[in-house]
Coordinates of C-alpha atoms and ligand atoms in Angstrom, one line a residue:
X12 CA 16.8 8.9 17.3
X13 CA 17.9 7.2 14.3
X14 CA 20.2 4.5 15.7
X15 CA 22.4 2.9 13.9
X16 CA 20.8 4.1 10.5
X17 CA 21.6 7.2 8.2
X18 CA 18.0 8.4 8.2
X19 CA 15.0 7.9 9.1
X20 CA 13.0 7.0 6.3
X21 CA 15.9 4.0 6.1
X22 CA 15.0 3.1 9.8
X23 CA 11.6 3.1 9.9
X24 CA 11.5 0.7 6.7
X25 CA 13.7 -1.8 8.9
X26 CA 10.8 -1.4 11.6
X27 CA 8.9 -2.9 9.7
X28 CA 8.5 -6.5 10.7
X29 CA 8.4 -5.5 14.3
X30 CA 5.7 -3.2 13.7
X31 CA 3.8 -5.3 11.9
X32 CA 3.7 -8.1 14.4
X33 CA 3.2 -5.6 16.9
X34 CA -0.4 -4.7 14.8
X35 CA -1.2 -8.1 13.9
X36 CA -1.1 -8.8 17.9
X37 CA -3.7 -6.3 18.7
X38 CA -6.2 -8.9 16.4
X39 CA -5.0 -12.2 15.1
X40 CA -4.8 -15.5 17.7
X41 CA -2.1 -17.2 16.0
X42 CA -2.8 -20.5 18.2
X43 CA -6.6 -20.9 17.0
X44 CA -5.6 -19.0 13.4
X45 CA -9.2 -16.7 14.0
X46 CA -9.3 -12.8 13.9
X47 CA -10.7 -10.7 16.5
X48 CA -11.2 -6.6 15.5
X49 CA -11.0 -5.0 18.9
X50 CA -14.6 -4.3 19.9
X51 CA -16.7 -2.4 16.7
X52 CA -20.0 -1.0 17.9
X53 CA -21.9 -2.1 15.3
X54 CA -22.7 -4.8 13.0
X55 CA -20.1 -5.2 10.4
X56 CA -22.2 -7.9 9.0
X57 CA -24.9 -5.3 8.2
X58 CA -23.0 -3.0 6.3
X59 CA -24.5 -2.6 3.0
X60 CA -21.8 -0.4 1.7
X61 CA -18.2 0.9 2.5
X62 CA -16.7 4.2 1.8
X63 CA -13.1 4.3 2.6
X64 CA -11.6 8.0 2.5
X65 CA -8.0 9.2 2.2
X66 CA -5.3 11.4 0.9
X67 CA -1.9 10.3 0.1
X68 CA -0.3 7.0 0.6
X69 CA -3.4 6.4 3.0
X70 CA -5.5 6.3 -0.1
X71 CA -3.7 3.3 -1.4
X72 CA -3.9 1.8 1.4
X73 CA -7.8 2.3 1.1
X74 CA -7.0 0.9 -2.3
X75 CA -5.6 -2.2 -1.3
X76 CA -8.6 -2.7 1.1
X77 CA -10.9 -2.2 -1.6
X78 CA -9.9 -5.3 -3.9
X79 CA -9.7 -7.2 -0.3
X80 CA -13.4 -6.5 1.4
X81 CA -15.0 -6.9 -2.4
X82 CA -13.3 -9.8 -2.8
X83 CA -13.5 -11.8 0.3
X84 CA -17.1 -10.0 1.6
X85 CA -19.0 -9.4 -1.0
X86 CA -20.0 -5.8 0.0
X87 CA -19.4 -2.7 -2.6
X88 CA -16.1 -0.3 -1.6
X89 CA -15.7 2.8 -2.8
X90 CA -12.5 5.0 -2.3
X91 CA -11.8 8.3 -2.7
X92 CA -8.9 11.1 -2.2
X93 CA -10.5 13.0 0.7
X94 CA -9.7 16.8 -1.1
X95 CA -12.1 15.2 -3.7
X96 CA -14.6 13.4 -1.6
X97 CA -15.5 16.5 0.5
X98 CA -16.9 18.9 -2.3
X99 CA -18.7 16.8 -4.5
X100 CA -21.5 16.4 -2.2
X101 CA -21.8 12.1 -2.4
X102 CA -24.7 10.4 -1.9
X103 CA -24.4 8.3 1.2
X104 CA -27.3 5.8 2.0
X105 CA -28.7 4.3 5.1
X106 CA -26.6 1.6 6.7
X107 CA -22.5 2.6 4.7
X108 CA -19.9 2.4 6.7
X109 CA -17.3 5.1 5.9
X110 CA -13.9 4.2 6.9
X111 CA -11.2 7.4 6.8
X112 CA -7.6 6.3 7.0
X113 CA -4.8 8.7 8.3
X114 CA -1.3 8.3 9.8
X115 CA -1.9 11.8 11.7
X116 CA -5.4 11.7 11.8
X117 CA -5.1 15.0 11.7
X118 CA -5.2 15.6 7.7
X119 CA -8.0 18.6 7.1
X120 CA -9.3 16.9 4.0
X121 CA -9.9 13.5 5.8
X122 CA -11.1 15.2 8.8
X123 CA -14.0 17.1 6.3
X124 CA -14.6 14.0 4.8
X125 CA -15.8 12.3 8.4
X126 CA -17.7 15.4 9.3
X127 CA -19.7 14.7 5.9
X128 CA -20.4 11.4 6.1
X129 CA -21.5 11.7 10.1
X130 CA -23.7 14.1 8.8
X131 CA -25.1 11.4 6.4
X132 CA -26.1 8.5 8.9
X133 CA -22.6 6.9 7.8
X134 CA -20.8 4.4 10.8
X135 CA -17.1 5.7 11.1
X136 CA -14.2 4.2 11.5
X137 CA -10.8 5.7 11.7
X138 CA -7.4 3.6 10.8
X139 CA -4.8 6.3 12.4
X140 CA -1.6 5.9 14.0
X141 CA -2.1 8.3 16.7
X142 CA -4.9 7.3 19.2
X143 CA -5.3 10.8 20.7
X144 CA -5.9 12.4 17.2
X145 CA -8.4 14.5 15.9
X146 CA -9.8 12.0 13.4
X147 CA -9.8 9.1 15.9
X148 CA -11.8 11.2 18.7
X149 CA -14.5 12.8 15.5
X150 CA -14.9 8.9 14.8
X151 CA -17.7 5.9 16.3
X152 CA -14.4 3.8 16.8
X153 CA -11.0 4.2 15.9
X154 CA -8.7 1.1 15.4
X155 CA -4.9 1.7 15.6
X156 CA -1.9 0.8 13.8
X157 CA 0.9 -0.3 16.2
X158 CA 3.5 1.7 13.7
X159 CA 5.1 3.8 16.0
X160 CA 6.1 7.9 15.9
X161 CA 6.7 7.6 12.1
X162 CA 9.4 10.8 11.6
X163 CA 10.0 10.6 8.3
X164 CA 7.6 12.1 5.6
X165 CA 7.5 9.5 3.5
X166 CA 5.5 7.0 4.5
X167 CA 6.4 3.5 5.1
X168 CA 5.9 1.5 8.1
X169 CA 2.6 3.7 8.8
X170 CA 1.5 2.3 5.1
X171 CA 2.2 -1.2 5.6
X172 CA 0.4 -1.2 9.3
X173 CA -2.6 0.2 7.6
X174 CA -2.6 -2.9 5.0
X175 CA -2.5 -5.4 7.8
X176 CA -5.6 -3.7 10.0
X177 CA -7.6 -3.6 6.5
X178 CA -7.0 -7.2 6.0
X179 CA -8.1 -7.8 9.2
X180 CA -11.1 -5.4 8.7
X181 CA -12.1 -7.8 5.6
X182 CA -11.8 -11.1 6.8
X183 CA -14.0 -9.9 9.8
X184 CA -16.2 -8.2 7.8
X185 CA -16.5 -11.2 5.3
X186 CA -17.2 -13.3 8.3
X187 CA -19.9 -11.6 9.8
X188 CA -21.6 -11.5 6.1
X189 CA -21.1 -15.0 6.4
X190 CA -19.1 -15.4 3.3
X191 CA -15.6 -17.3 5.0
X192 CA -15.8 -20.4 6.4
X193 CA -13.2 -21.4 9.4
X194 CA -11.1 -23.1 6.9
X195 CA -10.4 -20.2 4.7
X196 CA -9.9 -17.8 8.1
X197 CA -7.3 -20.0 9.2
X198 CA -5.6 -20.2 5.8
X199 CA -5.9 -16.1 5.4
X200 CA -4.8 -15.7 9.6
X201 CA -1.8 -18.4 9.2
X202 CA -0.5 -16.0 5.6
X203 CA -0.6 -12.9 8.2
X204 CA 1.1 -14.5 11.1
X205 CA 4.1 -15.3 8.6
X206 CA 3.7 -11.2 7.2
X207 CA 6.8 -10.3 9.6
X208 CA 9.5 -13.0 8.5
X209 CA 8.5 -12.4 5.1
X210 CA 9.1 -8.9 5.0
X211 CA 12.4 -9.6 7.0
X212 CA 13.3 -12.0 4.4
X213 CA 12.8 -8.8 1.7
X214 CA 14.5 -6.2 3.9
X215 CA 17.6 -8.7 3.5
X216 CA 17.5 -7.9 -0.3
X217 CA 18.4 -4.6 0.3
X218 CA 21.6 -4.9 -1.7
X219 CA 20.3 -6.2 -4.3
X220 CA 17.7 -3.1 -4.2
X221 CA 20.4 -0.5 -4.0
X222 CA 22.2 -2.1 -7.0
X223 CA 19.3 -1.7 -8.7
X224 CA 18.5 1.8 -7.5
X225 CA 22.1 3.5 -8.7
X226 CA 20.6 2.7 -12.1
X227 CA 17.3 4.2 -11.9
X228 CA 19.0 7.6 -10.4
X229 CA 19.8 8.6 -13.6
X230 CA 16.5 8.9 -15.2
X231 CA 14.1 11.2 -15.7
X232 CA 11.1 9.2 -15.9
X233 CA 9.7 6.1 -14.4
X234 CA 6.7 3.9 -14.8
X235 CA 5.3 1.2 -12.4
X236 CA 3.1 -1.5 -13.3
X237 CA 0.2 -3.7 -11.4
X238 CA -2.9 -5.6 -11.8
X239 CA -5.4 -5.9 -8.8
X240 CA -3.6 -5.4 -5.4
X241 CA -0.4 -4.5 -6.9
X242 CA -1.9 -2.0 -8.7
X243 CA -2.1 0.5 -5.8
X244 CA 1.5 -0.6 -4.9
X245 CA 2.6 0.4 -8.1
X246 CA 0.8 4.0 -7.7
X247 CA 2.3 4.0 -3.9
X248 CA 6.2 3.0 -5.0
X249 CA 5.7 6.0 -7.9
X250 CA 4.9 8.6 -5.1
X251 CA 7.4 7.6 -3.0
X252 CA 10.0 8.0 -5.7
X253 CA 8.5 11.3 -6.6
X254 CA 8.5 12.1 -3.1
X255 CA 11.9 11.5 -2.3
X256 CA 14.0 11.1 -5.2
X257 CA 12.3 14.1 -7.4
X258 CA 12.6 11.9 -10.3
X259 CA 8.7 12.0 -12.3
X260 CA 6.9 8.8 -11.6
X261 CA 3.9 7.2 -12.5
X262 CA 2.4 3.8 -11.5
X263 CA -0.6 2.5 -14.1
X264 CA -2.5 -0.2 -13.9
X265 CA -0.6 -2.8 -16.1
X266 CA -3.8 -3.5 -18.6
X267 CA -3.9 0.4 -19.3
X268 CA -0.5 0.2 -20.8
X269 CA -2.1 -0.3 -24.3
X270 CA -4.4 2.4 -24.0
X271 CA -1.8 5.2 -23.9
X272 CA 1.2 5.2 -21.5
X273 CA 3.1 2.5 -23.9
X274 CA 3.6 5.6 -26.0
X275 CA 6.2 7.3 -23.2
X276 CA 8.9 3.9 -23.3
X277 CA 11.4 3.8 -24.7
X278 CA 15.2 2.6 -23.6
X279 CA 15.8 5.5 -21.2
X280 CA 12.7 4.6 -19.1
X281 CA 12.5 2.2 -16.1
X282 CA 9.6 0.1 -15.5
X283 CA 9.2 -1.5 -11.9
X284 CA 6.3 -4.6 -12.4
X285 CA 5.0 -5.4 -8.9
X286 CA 4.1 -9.4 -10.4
X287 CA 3.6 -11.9 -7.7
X288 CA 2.4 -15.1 -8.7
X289 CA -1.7 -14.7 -8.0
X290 CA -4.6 -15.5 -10.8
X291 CA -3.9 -12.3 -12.7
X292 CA 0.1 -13.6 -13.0
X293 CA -0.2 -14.1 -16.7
X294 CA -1.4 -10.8 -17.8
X295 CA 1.4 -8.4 -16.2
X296 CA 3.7 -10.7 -17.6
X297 CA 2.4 -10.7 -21.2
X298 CA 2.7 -6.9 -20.9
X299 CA 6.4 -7.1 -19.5
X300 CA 6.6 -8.8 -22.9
X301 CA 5.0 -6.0 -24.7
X302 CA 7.8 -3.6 -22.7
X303 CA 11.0 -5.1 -23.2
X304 CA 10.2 -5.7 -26.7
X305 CA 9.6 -1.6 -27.2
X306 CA 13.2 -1.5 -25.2
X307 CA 11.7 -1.0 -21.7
X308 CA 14.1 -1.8 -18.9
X309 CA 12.0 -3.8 -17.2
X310 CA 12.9 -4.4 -12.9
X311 CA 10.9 -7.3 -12.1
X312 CA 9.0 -7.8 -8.7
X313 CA 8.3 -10.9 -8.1
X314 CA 8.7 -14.5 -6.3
X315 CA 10.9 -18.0 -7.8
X316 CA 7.8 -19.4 -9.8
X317 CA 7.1 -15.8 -11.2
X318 CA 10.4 -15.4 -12.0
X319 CA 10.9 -18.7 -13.9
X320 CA 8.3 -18.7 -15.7
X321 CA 8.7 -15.1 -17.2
X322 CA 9.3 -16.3 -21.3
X323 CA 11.4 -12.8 -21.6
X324 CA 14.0 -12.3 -19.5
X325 CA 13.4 -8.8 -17.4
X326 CA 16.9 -6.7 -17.1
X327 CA 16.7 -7.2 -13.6
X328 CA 14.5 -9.0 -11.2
X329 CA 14.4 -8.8 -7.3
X330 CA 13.2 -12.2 -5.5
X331 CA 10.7 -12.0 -3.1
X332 CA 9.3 -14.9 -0.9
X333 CA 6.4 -17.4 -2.3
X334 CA 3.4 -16.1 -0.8
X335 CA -0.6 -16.4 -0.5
X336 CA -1.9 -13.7 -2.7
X337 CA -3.8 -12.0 -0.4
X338 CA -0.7 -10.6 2.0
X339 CA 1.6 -9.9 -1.2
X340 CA 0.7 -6.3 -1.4
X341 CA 2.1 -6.2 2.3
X342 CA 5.6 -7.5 0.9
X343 CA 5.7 -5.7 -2.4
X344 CA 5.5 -2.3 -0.5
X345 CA 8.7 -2.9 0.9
X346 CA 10.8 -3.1 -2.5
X347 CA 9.6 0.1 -3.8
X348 CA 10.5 1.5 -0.3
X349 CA 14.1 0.4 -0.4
X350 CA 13.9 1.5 -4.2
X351 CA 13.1 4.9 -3.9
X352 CA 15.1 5.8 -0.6
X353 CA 18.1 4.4 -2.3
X354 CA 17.3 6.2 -5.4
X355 CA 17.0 9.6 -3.5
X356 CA 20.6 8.6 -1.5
X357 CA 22.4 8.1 -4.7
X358 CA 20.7 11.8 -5.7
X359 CA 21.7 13.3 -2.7
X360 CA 18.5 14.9 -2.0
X361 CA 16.8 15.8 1.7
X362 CA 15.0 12.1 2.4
X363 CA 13.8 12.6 6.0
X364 CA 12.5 16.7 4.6
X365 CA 11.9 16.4 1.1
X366 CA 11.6 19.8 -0.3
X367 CA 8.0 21.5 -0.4
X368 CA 6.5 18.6 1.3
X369 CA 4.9 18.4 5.2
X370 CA 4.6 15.5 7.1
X371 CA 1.1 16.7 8.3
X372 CA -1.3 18.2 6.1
X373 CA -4.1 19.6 8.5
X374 CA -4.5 23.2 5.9
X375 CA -6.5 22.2 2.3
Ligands
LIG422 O1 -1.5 11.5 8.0 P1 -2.2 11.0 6.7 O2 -2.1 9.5 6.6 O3 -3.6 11.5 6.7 O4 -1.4 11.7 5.6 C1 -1.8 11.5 4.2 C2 -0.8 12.0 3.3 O5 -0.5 13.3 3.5 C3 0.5 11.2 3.4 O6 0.3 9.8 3.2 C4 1.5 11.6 2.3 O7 1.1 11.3 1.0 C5 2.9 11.0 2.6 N1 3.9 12.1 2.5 C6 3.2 9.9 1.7 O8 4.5 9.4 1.8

């Protein structure tokens, strides 16, 4: 049941740092601060290419994933929407790995998408919550997220799970290519072990969040910002407002901003910049600056340091915890969580059923 709490959506959010550990124990040795996948049966470190396949909230996931492996193994990712994967007939070479992620693992389109790319000499992997599904038993191994029955439609703690076995998928991988040196592992393994009490240390915002949320309600439009990882949180906290809230969302990549969407603010539109301090700091915060001064009101994501040295003052800014780069798209999922569901409870709408929507997609 739903305990204590009003819905699920709202409950399954405050799983979070439980289920998170409980994922991060099925790999990381917190003692020696090394990863260990459960057993792959192959070579990770002669993949020559990784294909990571998706619909929904699982897609960003994928996305996250992408900037990760590229970044800390060297390999080429490629990510793709299953519904659009599946009937363009891609070409898949000797030696990919194809990784499909799926809560159910029972979403048709993701399910095609495997059947495809085992048809084209592809390893597959599946990331699914349910061990027994459909997509995990098609797959050459299936490595499981430690979320839980998620209930609710819109996905949160299922999301977040995924991001933490994709880390682990990348510092493995980038070890095997021999790209990560014990030093770095430790650094990247000691960032996860501290994922839960982080994100407990954001769920305990949650005031501030619904504060913040009683003015969105009233809007018609909202925009989300993000540069490199939080670039696929932006996309993911605009579809769960959409999904929940009905308001119209859209997440961009901030350095897009000047190539159209700049045109839609003006002082009725929120803007929600996912900015933690990381290398690409400076540039979301120079467009902030390019926001606010059109009349944008700007709701700031970010940690002390990012929020100090922002030269205009955002309208509102939510304080998250000083973190290594590479787990902040963990902890910036969570704000837009709390954001949306508090934006659909000061609506009133359906946010465990949101109209028109299923939580398993297994037609086309
Ligand atoms: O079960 P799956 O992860 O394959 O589902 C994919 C999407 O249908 C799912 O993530 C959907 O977008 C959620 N409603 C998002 O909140």
């Amino acid at each position: 049941g739903k305990g204590q709490h009003r819905h699920f959506m709202v409950k399954e959010i405050f799983e979070q740092p439980q289920v998170i550990g409980d994922t991060l124990n099925t790999m990381l040795n917190p003692a020696t601060r090394t990863l260990t996948l459960p057993a792959v049966p192959f070579d990770l470190g002669a993949v020559s290419k990784v294909t990571i396949v998706a619909c929904g909230t699982s897609f960003y996931a994928g996305s996250v994933a992408r900037y990760w492996i590229e970044k800390l193994a060297r390999v080429a990712v490629e990510v793709e929407i299953a519904s659009e994967f599946r009937y363009r007939e891609p070409v898949l070479s000797p030696g990919g790995l194809a990784i499909f992620i799926s809560q159910s693992g029972e979403t048709a389109d993701t399910l095609a998408a495997l059947r495809y790319c085992k048809a084209h000499g592809q390893h597959t992997l599946a990331l699914v919550n349910v061990a027994e599904s459909t997509i995990a038993r098609e797959s050459e191994v299936a490595l499981l997220t430690q979320a839980g029955p998620e209930i609710g439609v819109a996905s949160t703690k299922a999301f977040t799970t995924q991001l933490v076995v994709l880390a682990g998928i990348a510092v493995s991988m980038a070890r095997a290519k021999g790209k990560m040196d014990a030093a770095e592992e430790a650094r990247l393994c000691q960032a996860l072990a501290e994922v839960p009490a982080n994100v407990s240390a954001v769920l305990r915002q949650e005031h501030r969040l619904r504060e913040i949320a009683e003015t969105i309600a009233p809007a018609r439009d909202v925009i989300y910002l993000g540069r490199g990882t939080g670039y696929p949180i932006a996309l993911e906290g605009a579809l769960k407002l959409k999904e929940v809230s009905y308001i119209h969302a859209e997440g961009y990549a901030s350095g897009e901003l000047k190539h159209g969407p700049i045109a839609l603010i003006d002082d009725h539109v929120p803007i929600i910049v996912v900015c933690p301090t990381d290398e690409l700091y400076e540039k979301t915060a120079s467009n902030v600056q390019e926001v606010v001064a059109r009349g944008g009101k700007v709701v700031f994501l970010s940690d002390k340091q990012g929020i100090d040295r922002l030269a205009t003052k955002a309208l509102a800014t939510v304080e998250l915890p000083q973190v290594d780069p590479f787990v902040a798209p963990i902890l910036y999922a969570i704000p837009v969580q709390l954001l949306a569901y508090h934006v659909a409870i000061a609506k009133g709408t359906d946010v465990d059923q949101p109209r028109n929507l299923a939580k398993s997609v297994t037609v086309e």
